[in-house]
Amino acid sequence: MGLFNSGNSDDQEEMDNFENYDEADEDVTRQEILEILLNTREQYQFIENLVKNQIEVKDQQIDKLHSELEYYKKDSAERFSDQLMKAVIKVRKDMLKLINKDNFEDMSGDEIRREYVYISEDLTDLLEQQNVDPYRTEPGENFDPALHQPKLEITDDVTLDKTIKESLSEGYKKKDKVLIPERVIVYQYKQP
């Protein structure tokens, strides 16, 4: 016999109980779903507030680190400038010491040249400490506008076009960055 056989009164009673159970069960399920939704909303709001607070804390930390970085960059630039000025002051003192010597007027050309060599060496050391290197191009090498400041000399020899005739003054680079380009005489071809 089937569960839902309408011929039996017991079966009818079971059917009514089942329908009542189903409605009661559905109400419980709806209630549980509503509670789950409410809990989910509360958890979502809690997590959202937590994330917002974490973002605010991170933003504050970033602002603080940025301020500290600016402070250290400024301090680093000042230290570099101070170090450079101390080196320049030393060279100036050496020059003044030479100029203020009692026998400066009586110094021979060789003695003055020797003192200039010492000063030049001091300045070269200073440049090396700052990773600044002088450079000079040999005659016959190609002209490079990134490295050279040209003074043109006209030639009728096409093979000399855009080659260096002579270096007038050395250039200075700090690593790959040109600080002062080398002054050079560059051949420029023109038909006669």
mmCIF file with all atom_site columns, C-alpha atoms in Angstrom:
data_model
loop_
_atom_site.group_PDB
_atom_site.id
_atom_site.type_symbol
_atom_site.label_atom_id
_atom_site.label_alt_id
_atom_site.label_comp_id
_atom_site.label_asym_id
_atom_site.label_entity_id
_atom_site.label_seq_id
_atom_site.pdbx_PDB_ins_code
_atom_site.Cartn_x
_atom_site.Cartn_y
_atom_site.Cartn_z
_atom_site.occupancy
_atom_site.B_iso_or_equiv
_atom_site.pdbx_formal_charge
_atom_site.auth_seq_id
_atom_site.auth_comp_id
_atom_site.auth_asym_id
_atom_site.auth_atom_id
_atom_site.pdbx_PDB_model_num
ATOM 1   C CA . MET A 1 1   ? 0.000   0.000  0.000   1.00 0.00 ? 1   MET A CA 1
ATOM 2   C CA . GLY A 1 2   ? 1.193   3.449  -0.860  1.00 0.00 ? 2   GLY A CA 1
ATOM 3   C CA . LEU A 1 3   ? 1.854   6.164  1.589   1.00 0.00 ? 3   LEU A CA 1
ATOM 4   C CA . PHE A 1 4   ? -0.624  8.529  0.004   1.00 0.00 ? 4   PHE A CA 1
ATOM 5   C CA . ASN A 1 5   ? -3.458  6.103  -0.624  1.00 0.00 ? 5   ASN A CA 1
ATOM 6   C CA . SER A 1 6   ? -6.693  8.096  -0.175  1.00 0.00 ? 6   SER A CA 1
ATOM 7   C CA . GLY A 1 7   ? -8.747  5.019  0.645   1.00 0.00 ? 7   GLY A CA 1
ATOM 8   C CA . ASN A 1 8   ? -7.460  4.643  4.189   1.00 0.00 ? 8   ASN A CA 1
ATOM 9   C CA . SER A 1 9   ? -8.177  7.102  7.031   1.00 0.00 ? 9   SER A CA 1
ATOM 10  C CA . ASP A 1 10  ? -4.792  6.401  8.592   1.00 0.00 ? 10  ASP A CA 1
ATOM 11  C CA . ASP A 1 11  ? -3.242  7.268  5.304   1.00 0.00 ? 11  ASP A CA 1
ATOM 12  C CA . GLN A 1 12  ? -5.144  10.513 5.212   1.00 0.00 ? 12  GLN A CA 1
ATOM 13  C CA . GLU A 1 13  ? -3.934  11.396 8.657   1.00 0.00 ? 13  GLU A CA 1
ATOM 14  C CA . GLU A 1 14  ? -0.351  10.674 7.636   1.00 0.00 ? 14  GLU A CA 1
ATOM 15  C CA . MET A 1 15  ? -0.842  12.834 4.601   1.00 0.00 ? 15  MET A CA 1
ATOM 16  C CA . ASP A 1 16  ? -2.104  15.719 6.712   1.00 0.00 ? 16  ASP A CA 1
ATOM 17  C CA . ASN A 1 17  ? 0.808   15.297 9.124   1.00 0.00 ? 17  ASN A CA 1
ATOM 18  C CA . PHE A 1 18  ? 3.239   15.286 6.197   1.00 0.00 ? 18  PHE A CA 1
ATOM 19  C CA . GLU A 1 19  ? 1.773   18.492 4.775   1.00 0.00 ? 19  GLU A CA 1
ATOM 20  C CA . ASN A 1 20  ? 1.882   20.136 8.184   1.00 0.00 ? 20  ASN A CA 1
ATOM 21  C CA . TYR A 1 21  ? 5.424   18.930 8.668   1.00 0.00 ? 21  TYR A CA 1
ATOM 22  C CA . ASP A 1 22  ? 6.381   20.261 5.270   1.00 0.00 ? 22  ASP A CA 1
ATOM 23  C CA . GLU A 1 23  ? 4.929   23.732 6.043   1.00 0.00 ? 23  GLU A CA 1
ATOM 24  C CA . ALA A 1 24  ? 6.532   23.781 9.486   1.00 0.00 ? 24  ALA A CA 1
ATOM 25  C CA . ASP A 1 25  ? 9.812   22.593 7.985   1.00 0.00 ? 25  ASP A CA 1
ATOM 26  C CA . GLU A 1 26  ? 9.585   25.297 5.314   1.00 0.00 ? 26  GLU A CA 1
ATOM 27  C CA . ASP A 1 27  ? 9.025   27.976 7.984   1.00 0.00 ? 27  ASP A CA 1
ATOM 28  C CA . VAL A 1 28  ? 12.070  26.722 9.895   1.00 0.00 ? 28  VAL A CA 1
ATOM 29  C CA . THR A 1 29  ? 14.147  26.724 6.735   1.00 0.00 ? 29  THR A CA 1
ATOM 30  C CA . ARG A 1 30  ? 13.068  30.280 5.903   1.00 0.00 ? 30  ARG A CA 1
ATOM 31  C CA . GLN A 1 31  ? 13.879  31.354 9.446   1.00 0.00 ? 31  GLN A CA 1
ATOM 32  C CA . GLU A 1 32  ? 17.284  29.689 9.245   1.00 0.00 ? 32  GLU A CA 1
ATOM 33  C CA . ILE A 1 33  ? 17.998  31.320 5.872   1.00 0.00 ? 33  ILE A CA 1
ATOM 34  C CA . LEU A 1 34  ? 17.028  34.734 7.269   1.00 0.00 ? 34  LEU A CA 1
ATOM 35  C CA . GLU A 1 35  ? 19.325  34.198 10.246  1.00 0.00 ? 35  GLU A CA 1
ATOM 36  C CA . ILE A 1 36  ? 22.131  33.117 7.934   1.00 0.00 ? 36  ILE A CA 1
ATOM 37  C CA . LEU A 1 37  ? 21.570  36.208 5.766   1.00 0.00 ? 37  LEU A CA 1
ATOM 38  C CA . LEU A 1 38  ? 21.598  38.470 8.809   1.00 0.00 ? 38  LEU A CA 1
ATOM 39  C CA . ASN A 1 39  ? 24.758  36.838 10.107  1.00 0.00 ? 39  ASN A CA 1
ATOM 40  C CA . THR A 1 40  ? 26.322  37.116 6.669   1.00 0.00 ? 40  THR A CA 1
ATOM 41  C CA . ARG A 1 41  ? 25.469  40.835 6.515   1.00 0.00 ? 41  ARG A CA 1
ATOM 42  C CA . GLU A 1 42  ? 26.925  41.380 9.974   1.00 0.00 ? 42  GLU A CA 1
ATOM 43  C CA . GLN A 1 43  ? 30.065  39.492 9.014   1.00 0.00 ? 43  GLN A CA 1
ATOM 44  C CA . TYR A 1 44  ? 30.302  41.430 5.747   1.00 0.00 ? 44  TYR A CA 1
ATOM 45  C CA . GLN A 1 45  ? 29.997  44.749 7.610   1.00 0.00 ? 45  GLN A CA 1
ATOM 46  C CA . PHE A 1 46  ? 32.570  43.609 10.146  1.00 0.00 ? 46  PHE A CA 1
ATOM 47  C CA . ILE A 1 47  ? 35.008  42.584 7.398   1.00 0.00 ? 47  ILE A CA 1
ATOM 48  C CA . GLU A 1 48  ? 34.303  45.793 5.454   1.00 0.00 ? 48  GLU A CA 1
ATOM 49  C CA . ASN A 1 49  ? 35.086  47.887 8.556   1.00 0.00 ? 49  ASN A CA 1
ATOM 50  C CA . LEU A 1 50  ? 38.168  45.804 9.233   1.00 0.00 ? 50  LEU A CA 1
ATOM 51  C CA . VAL A 1 51  ? 39.414  46.319 5.665   1.00 0.00 ? 51  VAL A CA 1
ATOM 52  C CA . LYS A 1 52  ? 38.684  50.073 5.829   1.00 0.00 ? 52  LYS A CA 1
ATOM 53  C CA . ASN A 1 53  ? 40.622  50.323 9.093   1.00 0.00 ? 53  ASN A CA 1
ATOM 54  C CA . GLN A 1 54  ? 43.530  48.360 7.627   1.00 0.00 ? 54  GLN A CA 1
ATOM 55  C CA . ILE A 1 55  ? 43.578  50.626 4.567   1.00 0.00 ? 55  ILE A CA 1
ATOM 56  C CA . GLU A 1 56  ? 43.599  53.713 6.809   1.00 0.00 ? 56  GLU A CA 1
ATOM 57  C CA . VAL A 1 57  ? 46.476  52.265 8.856   1.00 0.00 ? 57  VAL A CA 1
ATOM 58  C CA . LYS A 1 58  ? 48.413  51.394 5.692   1.00 0.00 ? 58  LYS A CA 1
ATOM 59  C CA . ASP A 1 59  ? 47.771  54.876 4.253   1.00 0.00 ? 59  ASP A CA 1
ATOM 60  C CA . GLN A 1 60  ? 49.066  56.432 7.472   1.00 0.00 ? 60  GLN A CA 1
ATOM 61  C CA . GLN A 1 61  ? 52.154  54.202 7.358   1.00 0.00 ? 61  GLN A CA 1
ATOM 62  C CA . ILE A 1 62  ? 52.772  55.100 3.710   1.00 0.00 ? 62  ILE A CA 1
ATOM 63  C CA . ASP A 1 63  ? 52.448  58.817 4.497   1.00 0.00 ? 63  ASP A CA 1
ATOM 64  C CA . LYS A 1 64  ? 54.866  58.430 7.405   1.00 0.00 ? 64  LYS A CA 1
ATOM 65  C CA . LEU A 1 65  ? 57.387  56.497 5.291   1.00 0.00 ? 65  LEU A CA 1
ATOM 66  C CA . HIS A 1 66  ? 57.079  59.055 2.506   1.00 0.00 ? 66  HIS A CA 1
ATOM 67  C CA . SER A 1 67  ? 57.799  61.872 4.965   1.00 0.00 ? 67  SER A CA 1
ATOM 68  C CA . GLU A 1 68  ? 60.792  59.997 6.367   1.00 0.00 ? 68  GLU A CA 1
ATOM 69  C CA . LEU A 1 69  ? 62.106  59.315 2.855   1.00 0.00 ? 69  LEU A CA 1
ATOM 70  C CA . GLU A 1 70  ? 61.846  63.007 1.955   1.00 0.00 ? 70  GLU A CA 1
ATOM 71  C CA . TYR A 1 71  ? 63.688  63.875 5.164   1.00 0.00 ? 71  TYR A CA 1
ATOM 72  C CA . TYR A 1 72  ? 66.486  61.414 4.426   1.00 0.00 ? 72  TYR A CA 1
ATOM 73  C CA . LYS A 1 73  ? 66.721  62.490 0.783   1.00 0.00 ? 73  LYS A CA 1
ATOM 74  C CA . LYS A 1 74  ? 67.047  66.097 1.878   1.00 0.00 ? 74  LYS A CA 1
ATOM 75  C CA . ASP A 1 75  ? 69.578  65.139 4.534   1.00 0.00 ? 75  ASP A CA 1
ATOM 76  C CA . SER A 1 76  ? 71.506  63.028 2.023   1.00 0.00 ? 76  SER A CA 1
ATOM 77  C CA . ALA A 1 77  ? 71.663  65.907 -0.459  1.00 0.00 ? 77  ALA A CA 1
ATOM 78  C CA . GLU A 1 78  ? 72.872  68.230 2.283   1.00 0.00 ? 78  GLU A CA 1
ATOM 79  C CA . ARG A 1 79  ? 75.538  65.722 3.372   1.00 0.00 ? 79  ARG A CA 1
ATOM 80  C CA . PHE A 1 80  ? 76.697  65.359 -0.232  1.00 0.00 ? 80  PHE A CA 1
ATOM 81  C CA . SER A 1 81  ? 76.799  69.130 -0.646  1.00 0.00 ? 81  SER A CA 1
ATOM 82  C CA . ASP A 1 82  ? 78.684  69.540 2.648   1.00 0.00 ? 82  ASP A CA 1
ATOM 83  C CA . GLN A 1 83  ? 81.223  66.889 1.642   1.00 0.00 ? 83  GLN A CA 1
ATOM 84  C CA . LEU A 1 84  ? 81.738  68.553 -1.719  1.00 0.00 ? 84  LEU A CA 1
ATOM 85  C CA . MET A 1 85  ? 82.116  71.993 -0.160  1.00 0.00 ? 85  MET A CA 1
ATOM 86  C CA . LYS A 1 86  ? 84.676  70.693 2.343   1.00 0.00 ? 86  LYS A CA 1
ATOM 87  C CA . ALA A 1 87  ? 86.762  69.328 -0.517  1.00 0.00 ? 87  ALA A CA 1
ATOM 88  C CA . VAL A 1 88  ? 86.517  72.614 -2.431  1.00 0.00 ? 88  VAL A CA 1
ATOM 89  C CA . ILE A 1 89  ? 87.444  74.535 0.736   1.00 0.00 ? 89  ILE A CA 1
ATOM 90  C CA . LYS A 1 90  ? 90.534  72.330 1.149   1.00 0.00 ? 90  LYS A CA 1
ATOM 91  C CA . VAL A 1 91  ? 91.659  73.100 -2.404  1.00 0.00 ? 91  VAL A CA 1
ATOM 92  C CA . ARG A 1 92  ? 90.995  76.813 -1.835  1.00 0.00 ? 92  ARG A CA 1
ATOM 93  C CA . LYS A 1 93  ? 93.005  76.748 1.413   1.00 0.00 ? 93  LYS A CA 1
ATOM 94  C CA . ASP A 1 94  ? 95.919  75.120 -0.412  1.00 0.00 ? 94  ASP A CA 1
ATOM 95  C CA . MET A 1 95  ? 95.763  77.813 -3.086  1.00 0.00 ? 95  MET A CA 1
ATOM 96  C CA . LEU A 1 96  ? 95.567  80.608 -0.500  1.00 0.00 ? 96  LEU A CA 1
ATOM 97  C CA . LYS A 1 97  ? 98.471  79.107 1.411   1.00 0.00 ? 97  LYS A CA 1
ATOM 98  C CA . LEU A 1 98  ? 100.518 79.215 -1.784  1.00 0.00 ? 98  LEU A CA 1
ATOM 99  C CA . ILE A 1 99  ? 99.464  82.770 -2.638  1.00 0.00 ? 99  ILE A CA 1
ATOM 100 C CA . ASN A 1 100 ? 100.150 84.026 0.896   1.00 0.00 ? 100 ASN A CA 1
ATOM 101 C CA . LYS A 1 101 ? 103.646 82.551 1.087   1.00 0.00 ? 101 LYS A CA 1
ATOM 102 C CA . ASP A 1 102 ? 106.318 85.153 1.752   1.00 0.00 ? 102 ASP A CA 1
ATOM 103 C CA . ASN A 1 103 ? 108.246 84.028 -1.283  1.00 0.00 ? 103 ASN A CA 1
ATOM 104 C CA . PHE A 1 104 ? 105.257 83.764 -3.661  1.00 0.00 ? 104 PHE A CA 1
ATOM 105 C CA . GLU A 1 105 ? 106.488 86.667 -5.755  1.00 0.00 ? 105 GLU A CA 1
ATOM 106 C CA . ASP A 1 106 ? 109.919 85.060 -6.004  1.00 0.00 ? 106 ASP A CA 1
ATOM 107 C CA . MET A 1 107 ? 108.689 81.559 -6.939  1.00 0.00 ? 107 MET A CA 1
ATOM 108 C CA . SER A 1 108 ? 110.047 80.188 -10.184 1.00 0.00 ? 108 SER A CA 1
ATOM 109 C CA . GLY A 1 109 ? 107.803 79.049 -13.002 1.00 0.00 ? 109 GLY A CA 1
ATOM 110 C CA . ASP A 1 110 ? 108.645 75.418 -12.207 1.00 0.00 ? 110 ASP A CA 1
ATOM 111 C CA . GLU A 1 111 ? 107.604 75.845 -8.553  1.00 0.00 ? 111 GLU A CA 1
ATOM 112 C CA . ILE A 1 112 ? 104.305 77.458 -9.554  1.00 0.00 ? 112 ILE A CA 1
ATOM 113 C CA . ARG A 1 113 ? 103.661 74.693 -12.120 1.00 0.00 ? 113 ARG A CA 1
ATOM 114 C CA . ARG A 1 114 ? 104.366 72.051 -9.458  1.00 0.00 ? 114 ARG A CA 1
ATOM 115 C CA . GLU A 1 115 ? 101.837 73.709 -7.112  1.00 0.00 ? 115 GLU A CA 1
ATOM 116 C CA . TYR A 1 116 ? 99.267  73.826 -9.916  1.00 0.00 ? 116 TYR A CA 1
ATOM 117 C CA . VAL A 1 117 ? 99.844  70.128 -10.552 1.00 0.00 ? 117 VAL A CA 1
ATOM 118 C CA . TYR A 1 118 ? 99.136  69.428 -6.856  1.00 0.00 ? 118 TYR A CA 1
ATOM 119 C CA . ILE A 1 119 ? 95.931  71.468 -7.010  1.00 0.00 ? 119 ILE A CA 1
ATOM 120 C CA . SER A 1 120 ? 94.880  69.701 -10.216 1.00 0.00 ? 120 SER A CA 1
ATOM 121 C CA . GLU A 1 121 ? 95.498  66.326 -8.547  1.00 0.00 ? 121 GLU A CA 1
ATOM 122 C CA . ASP A 1 122 ? 93.406  67.378 -5.546  1.00 0.00 ? 122 ASP A CA 1
ATOM 123 C CA . LEU A 1 123 ? 90.546  68.375 -7.842  1.00 0.00 ? 123 LEU A CA 1
ATOM 124 C CA . THR A 1 124 ? 90.865  65.138 -9.819  1.00 0.00 ? 124 THR A CA 1
ATOM 125 C CA . ASP A 1 125 ? 90.668  63.162 -6.558  1.00 0.00 ? 125 ASP A CA 1
ATOM 126 C CA . LEU A 1 126 ? 87.570  65.121 -5.606  1.00 0.00 ? 126 LEU A CA 1
ATOM 127 C CA . LEU A 1 127 ? 85.934  64.298 -8.947  1.00 0.00 ? 127 LEU A CA 1
ATOM 128 C CA . GLU A 1 128 ? 86.850  60.617 -8.616  1.00 0.00 ? 128 GLU A CA 1
ATOM 129 C CA . GLN A 1 129 ? 85.293  60.502 -5.147  1.00 0.00 ? 129 GLN A CA 1
ATOM 130 C CA . GLN A 1 130 ? 82.067  61.669 -6.760  1.00 0.00 ? 130 GLN A CA 1
ATOM 131 C CA . ASN A 1 131 ? 82.383  59.127 -9.622  1.00 0.00 ? 131 ASN A CA 1
ATOM 132 C CA . VAL A 1 132 ? 82.988  61.889 -12.158 1.00 0.00 ? 132 VAL A CA 1
ATOM 133 C CA . ASP A 1 133 ? 85.444  60.964 -14.891 1.00 0.00 ? 133 ASP A CA 1
ATOM 134 C CA . PRO A 1 134 ? 87.002  63.191 -17.532 1.00 0.00 ? 134 PRO A CA 1
ATOM 135 C CA . TYR A 1 135 ? 87.030  61.871 -21.113 1.00 0.00 ? 135 TYR A CA 1
ATOM 136 C CA . ARG A 1 136 ? 88.781  62.906 -24.288 1.00 0.00 ? 136 ARG A CA 1
ATOM 137 C CA . THR A 1 137 ? 88.271  61.697 -27.869 1.00 0.00 ? 137 THR A CA 1
ATOM 138 C CA . GLU A 1 138 ? 91.183  60.902 -30.144 1.00 0.00 ? 138 GLU A CA 1
ATOM 139 C CA . PRO A 1 139 ? 91.488  62.564 -33.555 1.00 0.00 ? 139 PRO A CA 1
ATOM 140 C CA . GLY A 1 140 ? 89.860  60.495 -36.298 1.00 0.00 ? 140 GLY A CA 1
ATOM 141 C CA . GLU A 1 141 ? 87.109  59.082 -34.079 1.00 0.00 ? 141 GLU A CA 1
ATOM 142 C CA . ASN A 1 142 ? 83.480  59.680 -35.001 1.00 0.00 ? 142 ASN A CA 1
ATOM 143 C CA . PHE A 1 143 ? 81.551  62.673 -33.717 1.00 0.00 ? 143 PHE A CA 1
ATOM 144 C CA . ASP A 1 144 ? 78.834  61.802 -31.174 1.00 0.00 ? 144 ASP A CA 1
ATOM 145 C CA . PRO A 1 145 ? 76.362  64.612 -30.383 1.00 0.00 ? 145 PRO A CA 1
ATOM 146 C CA . ALA A 1 146 ? 75.621  63.021 -26.994 1.00 0.00 ? 146 ALA A CA 1
ATOM 147 C CA . LEU A 1 147 ? 79.294  63.382 -25.982 1.00 0.00 ? 147 LEU A CA 1
ATOM 148 C CA . HIS A 1 148 ? 80.604  66.313 -27.966 1.00 0.00 ? 148 HIS A CA 1
ATOM 149 C CA . GLN A 1 149 ? 80.030  70.024 -28.376 1.00 0.00 ? 149 GLN A CA 1
ATOM 150 C CA . PRO A 1 150 ? 81.209  70.694 -31.920 1.00 0.00 ? 150 PRO A CA 1
ATOM 151 C CA . LYS A 1 151 ? 83.081  73.481 -33.599 1.00 0.00 ? 151 LYS A CA 1
ATOM 152 C CA . LEU A 1 152 ? 82.831  72.811 -37.325 1.00 0.00 ? 152 LEU A CA 1
ATOM 153 C CA . GLU A 1 153 ? 85.675  72.872 -39.803 1.00 0.00 ? 153 GLU A CA 1
ATOM 154 C CA . ILE A 1 154 ? 84.836  72.562 -43.480 1.00 0.00 ? 154 ILE A CA 1
ATOM 155 C CA . THR A 1 155 ? 86.650  69.897 -45.513 1.00 0.00 ? 155 THR A CA 1
ATOM 156 C CA . ASP A 1 156 ? 86.498  68.758 -49.119 1.00 0.00 ? 156 ASP A CA 1
ATOM 157 C CA . ASP A 1 157 ? 87.549  65.218 -48.111 1.00 0.00 ? 157 ASP A CA 1
ATOM 158 C CA . VAL A 1 158 ? 84.383  63.146 -47.815 1.00 0.00 ? 158 VAL A CA 1
ATOM 159 C CA . THR A 1 159 ? 86.187  60.463 -45.741 1.00 0.00 ? 159 THR A CA 1
ATOM 160 C CA . LEU A 1 160 ? 86.723  62.989 -42.929 1.00 0.00 ? 160 LEU A CA 1
ATOM 161 C CA . ASP A 1 161 ? 83.057  64.005 -42.685 1.00 0.00 ? 161 ASP A CA 1
ATOM 162 C CA . LYS A 1 162 ? 81.789  63.893 -39.069 1.00 0.00 ? 162 LYS A CA 1
ATOM 163 C CA . THR A 1 163 ? 85.133  62.825 -37.605 1.00 0.00 ? 163 THR A CA 1
ATOM 164 C CA . ILE A 1 164 ? 87.036  64.578 -34.822 1.00 0.00 ? 164 ILE A CA 1
ATOM 165 C CA . LYS A 1 165 ? 89.942  66.727 -35.921 1.00 0.00 ? 165 LYS A CA 1
ATOM 166 C CA . GLU A 1 166 ? 90.954  67.809 -32.430 1.00 0.00 ? 166 GLU A CA 1
ATOM 167 C CA . SER A 1 167 ? 89.790  67.854 -28.817 1.00 0.00 ? 167 SER A CA 1
ATOM 168 C CA . LEU A 1 168 ? 89.656  71.399 -27.419 1.00 0.00 ? 168 LEU A CA 1
ATOM 169 C CA . SER A 1 169 ? 88.714  70.508 -23.836 1.00 0.00 ? 169 SER A CA 1
ATOM 170 C CA . GLU A 1 170 ? 87.849  67.281 -22.099 1.00 0.00 ? 170 GLU A CA 1
ATOM 171 C CA . GLY A 1 171 ? 84.299  66.329 -21.189 1.00 0.00 ? 171 GLY A CA 1
ATOM 172 C CA . TYR A 1 172 ? 83.033  64.999 -17.868 1.00 0.00 ? 172 TYR A CA 1
ATOM 173 C CA . LYS A 1 173 ? 80.701  62.065 -17.195 1.00 0.00 ? 173 LYS A CA 1
ATOM 174 C CA . LYS A 1 174 ? 79.188  60.655 -14.054 1.00 0.00 ? 174 LYS A CA 1
ATOM 175 C CA . LYS A 1 175 ? 78.683  57.003 -14.904 1.00 0.00 ? 175 LYS A CA 1
ATOM 176 C CA . ASP A 1 176 ? 76.797  57.185 -18.242 1.00 0.00 ? 176 ASP A CA 1
ATOM 177 C CA . LYS A 1 177 ? 75.474  60.723 -17.767 1.00 0.00 ? 177 LYS A CA 1
ATOM 178 C CA . VAL A 1 178 ? 77.380  63.505 -19.520 1.00 0.00 ? 178 VAL A CA 1
ATOM 179 C CA . LEU A 1 179 ? 77.819  66.443 -17.161 1.00 0.00 ? 179 LEU A CA 1
ATOM 180 C CA . ILE A 1 180 ? 79.897  68.610 -19.494 1.00 0.00 ? 180 ILE A CA 1
ATOM 181 C CA . PRO A 1 181 ? 80.328  67.588 -23.137 1.00 0.00 ? 181 PRO A CA 1
ATOM 182 C CA . GLU A 1 182 ? 83.801  67.543 -24.657 1.00 0.00 ? 182 GLU A CA 1
ATOM 183 C CA . ARG A 1 183 ? 84.495  70.502 -26.935 1.00 0.00 ? 183 ARG A CA 1
ATOM 184 C CA . VAL A 1 184 ? 85.858  69.260 -30.249 1.00 0.00 ? 184 VAL A CA 1
ATOM 185 C CA . ILE A 1 185 ? 86.638  70.406 -33.770 1.00 0.00 ? 185 ILE A CA 1
ATOM 186 C CA . VAL A 1 186 ? 84.603  68.286 -36.206 1.00 0.00 ? 186 VAL A CA 1
ATOM 187 C CA . TYR A 1 187 ? 85.098  67.996 -39.910 1.00 0.00 ? 187 TYR A CA 1
ATOM 188 C CA . GLN A 1 188 ? 82.074  68.743 -42.061 1.00 0.00 ? 188 GLN A CA 1
ATOM 189 C CA . TYR A 1 189 ? 82.183  67.796 -45.705 1.00 0.00 ? 189 TYR A CA 1
ATOM 190 C CA . LYS A 1 190 ? 81.213  70.356 -48.334 1.00 0.00 ? 190 LYS A CA 1
ATOM 191 C CA . GLN A 1 191 ? 81.618  69.858 -52.038 1.00 0.00 ? 191 GLN A CA 1
ATOM 192 C CA . PRO A 1 192 ? 84.161  72.210 -53.572 1.00 0.00 ? 192 PRO A CA 1
#
